[in-house]
mmCIF file of C-alpha atoms in Angstrom:
data_model
loop_
_atom_site.group_PDB
_atom_site.id
_atom_site.type_symbol
_atom_site.label_atom_id
_atom_site.label_comp_id
_atom_site.label_asym_id
_atom_site.label_seq_id
_atom_site.Cartn_x
_atom_site.Cartn_y
_atom_site.Cartn_z
ATOM 1 C CA MET A 283 -5.281 -0.625 19.471
ATOM 2 C CA SER A 284 -3.409 -3.857 19.197
ATOM 3 C CA GLY A 285 0.303 -4.264 18.644
ATOM 4 C CA PRO A 286 2.831 -1.473 18.812
ATOM 5 C CA GLN A 287 1.097 1.893 18.891
ATOM 6 C CA SER A 288 3.223 3.318 16.073
ATOM 7 C CA VAL A 289 2.259 0.437 13.770
ATOM 8 C CA ASP A 290 -1.417 0.921 14.561
ATOM 9 C CA ARG A 291 -1.131 4.641 13.900
ATOM 10 C CA ALA A 292 0.721 4.094 10.611
ATOM 11 C CA LEU A 293 -1.995 1.679 9.481
ATOM 12 C CA ALA A 294 -4.661 4.174 10.598
ATOM 13 C CA LEU A 295 -2.965 6.787 8.392
ATOM 14 C CA LEU A 296 -3.013 4.402 5.425
ATOM 15 C CA ASP A 297 -6.698 3.667 6.038
ATOM 16 C CA ALA A 298 -7.528 7.376 6.331
ATOM 17 C CA VAL A 299 -5.760 8.180 3.056
ATOM 18 C CA ALA A 300 -7.381 5.193 1.310
ATOM 19 C CA ASP A 301 -10.858 6.170 2.523
ATOM 20 C CA ALA A 302 -10.538 9.838 1.547
ATOM 21 C CA PRO A 303 -12.016 11.029 -1.761
ATOM 22 C CA ARG A 304 -8.993 13.289 -2.363
ATOM 23 C CA PRO A 305 -5.490 13.847 -0.961
ATOM 24 C CA LEU A 306 -5.270 14.838 2.707
ATOM 25 C CA SER A 307 -2.930 17.266 4.421
ATOM 26 C CA ALA A 308 -0.892 16.136 7.401
ATOM 27 C CA LYS A 309 -3.066 18.334 9.610
ATOM 28 C CA ALA A 310 -6.261 16.677 8.293
ATOM 29 C CA LEU A 311 -4.713 13.244 8.856
ATOM 30 C CA ALA A 312 -3.807 14.161 12.450
ATOM 31 C CA ARG A 313 -7.434 15.111 13.088
ATOM 32 C CA ARG A 314 -8.781 11.935 11.462
ATOM 33 C CA VAL A 315 -6.533 9.537 13.363
ATOM 34 C CA GLU A 316 -6.662 11.657 16.534
ATOM 35 C CA CYS A 317 -2.970 12.018 17.195
ATOM 36 C CA LEU A 318 -0.410 14.792 17.367
ATOM 37 C CA LEU A 319 0.708 16.470 14.161
ATOM 38 C CA SER A 320 4.347 15.742 15.061
ATOM 39 C CA THR A 321 3.504 12.027 15.316
ATOM 40 C CA VAL A 322 1.797 12.117 11.925
ATOM 41 C CA TYR A 323 4.866 13.708 10.329
ATOM 42 C CA HIS A 324 7.083 11.131 12.043
ATOM 43 C CA LEU A 325 5.021 8.302 10.482
ATOM 44 C CA LEU A 326 4.486 9.914 7.074
ATOM 45 C CA GLY A 327 8.232 9.996 6.412
ATOM 46 C CA PRO A 328 8.786 6.220 6.187
ATOM 47 C CA LEU A 329 5.380 5.594 4.566
ATOM 48 C CA THR A 330 6.288 8.051 1.821
ATOM 49 C CA ALA A 331 9.894 6.870 1.500
ATOM 50 C CA ARG A 332 8.746 3.274 1.016
ATOM 51 C CA GLY A 333 6.130 4.212 -1.581
ATOM 52 C CA TYR A 334 2.966 3.500 0.409
ATOM 53 C CA LEU A 335 2.003 7.177 0.217
ATOM 54 C CA ILE A 336 2.907 10.036 -2.066
ATOM 55 C CA ARG A 337 2.974 13.694 -1.141
ATOM 56 C CA GLY A 338 1.509 16.054 -3.672
ATOM 57 C CA PRO A 339 0.607 19.742 -3.634
ATOM 58 C CA GLU A 340 -2.816 18.976 -2.141
ATOM 59 C CA GLY A 341 -1.616 16.452 0.449
ATOM 60 C CA TYR A 342 -1.013 12.733 0.814
ATOM 61 C CA ALA A 343 -2.489 10.052 -1.457
ATOM 62 C CA PRO A 344 -1.939 6.299 -1.916
ATOM 63 C CA GLY A 345 1.490 5.603 -3.361
ATOM 64 C CA PRO A 346 2.812 3.303 -6.079
ATOM 65 C CA ARG A 347 3.452 0.423 -3.671
ATOM 66 C CA VAL A 348 -0.272 -0.022 -2.931
ATOM 67 C CA PRO A 349 -1.243 -1.751 -6.221
ATOM 68 C CA PHE A 350 1.565 -4.257 -5.749
ATOM 69 C CA LEU A 351 0.129 -5.201 -2.347
ATOM 70 C CA HIS A 352 -3.148 -5.910 -4.117
ATOM 71 C CA LEU A 353 -1.403 -8.065 -6.718
ATOM 72 C CA SER A 354 0.448 -9.925 -3.980
ATOM 73 C CA PHE A 355 -2.852 -10.478 -2.173
ATOM 74 C CA GLN A 356 -4.303 -12.029 -5.325
ATOM 75 C CA ARG A 357 -1.235 -14.210 -5.821
ATOM 76 C CA HIS A 358 -1.272 -15.470 -2.236
ATOM 77 C CA LEU A 359 -4.938 -16.346 -2.523
ATOM 78 C CA GLY A 360 -4.067 -18.430 -5.547
ATOM 79 C CA ALA A 361 -6.299 -16.323 -7.745
ATOM 80 C CA GLY A 362 -6.022 -17.822 -11.193
ATOM 81 C CA THR A 363 -6.509 -15.806 -14.335
ATOM 82 C CA ALA A 364 -10.266 -16.416 -14.347
ATOM 83 C CA VAL A 365 -10.668 -15.124 -10.787
ATOM 84 C CA ALA A 366 -8.167 -12.295 -11.273
ATOM 85 C CA ALA A 367 -10.140 -11.127 -14.324
ATOM 86 C CA LEU A 368 -13.184 -10.637 -12.082
ATOM 87 C CA LEU A 369 -11.300 -8.594 -9.483
ATOM 88 C CA PRO A 370 -10.966 -4.821 -9.867
ATOM 89 C CA HIS A 371 -7.813 -3.765 -11.686
ATOM 90 C CA ASP A 372 -6.580 -0.370 -12.758
ATOM 91 C CA ALA A 373 -5.312 -0.647 -16.330
ATOM 92 C CA SER A 374 -2.695 2.021 -15.646
ATOM 93 C CA VAL A 375 -0.966 -0.254 -13.119
ATOM 94 C CA PRO A 376 1.405 -2.674 -14.837
ATOM 95 C CA ARG A 377 0.808 -6.321 -14.136
ATOM 96 C CA PRO A 378 3.822 -8.328 -13.076
ATOM 97 C CA PRO A 379 5.100 -10.829 -15.625
ATOM 98 C CA PRO A 380 3.672 -14.337 -15.305
ATOM 99 C CA MET A 381 5.619 -16.541 -12.981
ATOM 100 C CA SER A 382 7.648 -19.146 -14.815
ATOM 101 C CA ARG A 383 9.186 -22.299 -13.539
ATOM 102 C CA PRO A 384 12.952 -22.399 -13.250
ATOM 103 C CA ALA A 385 14.670 -24.270 -16.061
ATOM 104 C CA ARG A 386 15.655 -27.803 -15.200
ATOM 105 C CA VAL A 387 19.335 -28.399 -14.997
ATOM 106 C CA PRO A 388 20.254 -31.567 -16.911
ATOM 107 C CA SER A 389 21.733 -34.238 -14.728
ATOM 108 C CA THR A 390 25.358 -35.150 -15.395
ATOM 109 C CA SER A 391 25.185 -38.647 -14.005
#
C-alpha cells in the first residue's frame, strides 16, 4: 500500500463495491479487502456520509457522489460534447448544466 493506510483501505472498499455485481455486506467487504470488520465499519461511516456509498438492506453499493466524479473526470480531460457522447452515461444521472462564462461588467471609465 502507498500513502496513509486508512486512505488505501477506503479506496480498496470503494473498488470492492464497484467491482461487485450486487451490494456487499460489511462482513463481505472485510473479507475482500482483508482487514478487520471494525476497521471496515470505521471507514464505511464517512464514505456513506459523503455519498460515495449507500447502505441498503442487502449491503453497500456505489452512492450518488460516484457519477459526479465521472462527470468531473470528463470535464478535467476537456471532453467536448462529441467525446462525451461516446463515453458511457447513465440516463438516470442528471447532467450538470453547461458551464457559462461570467457576464462582463461594463467599464465605467
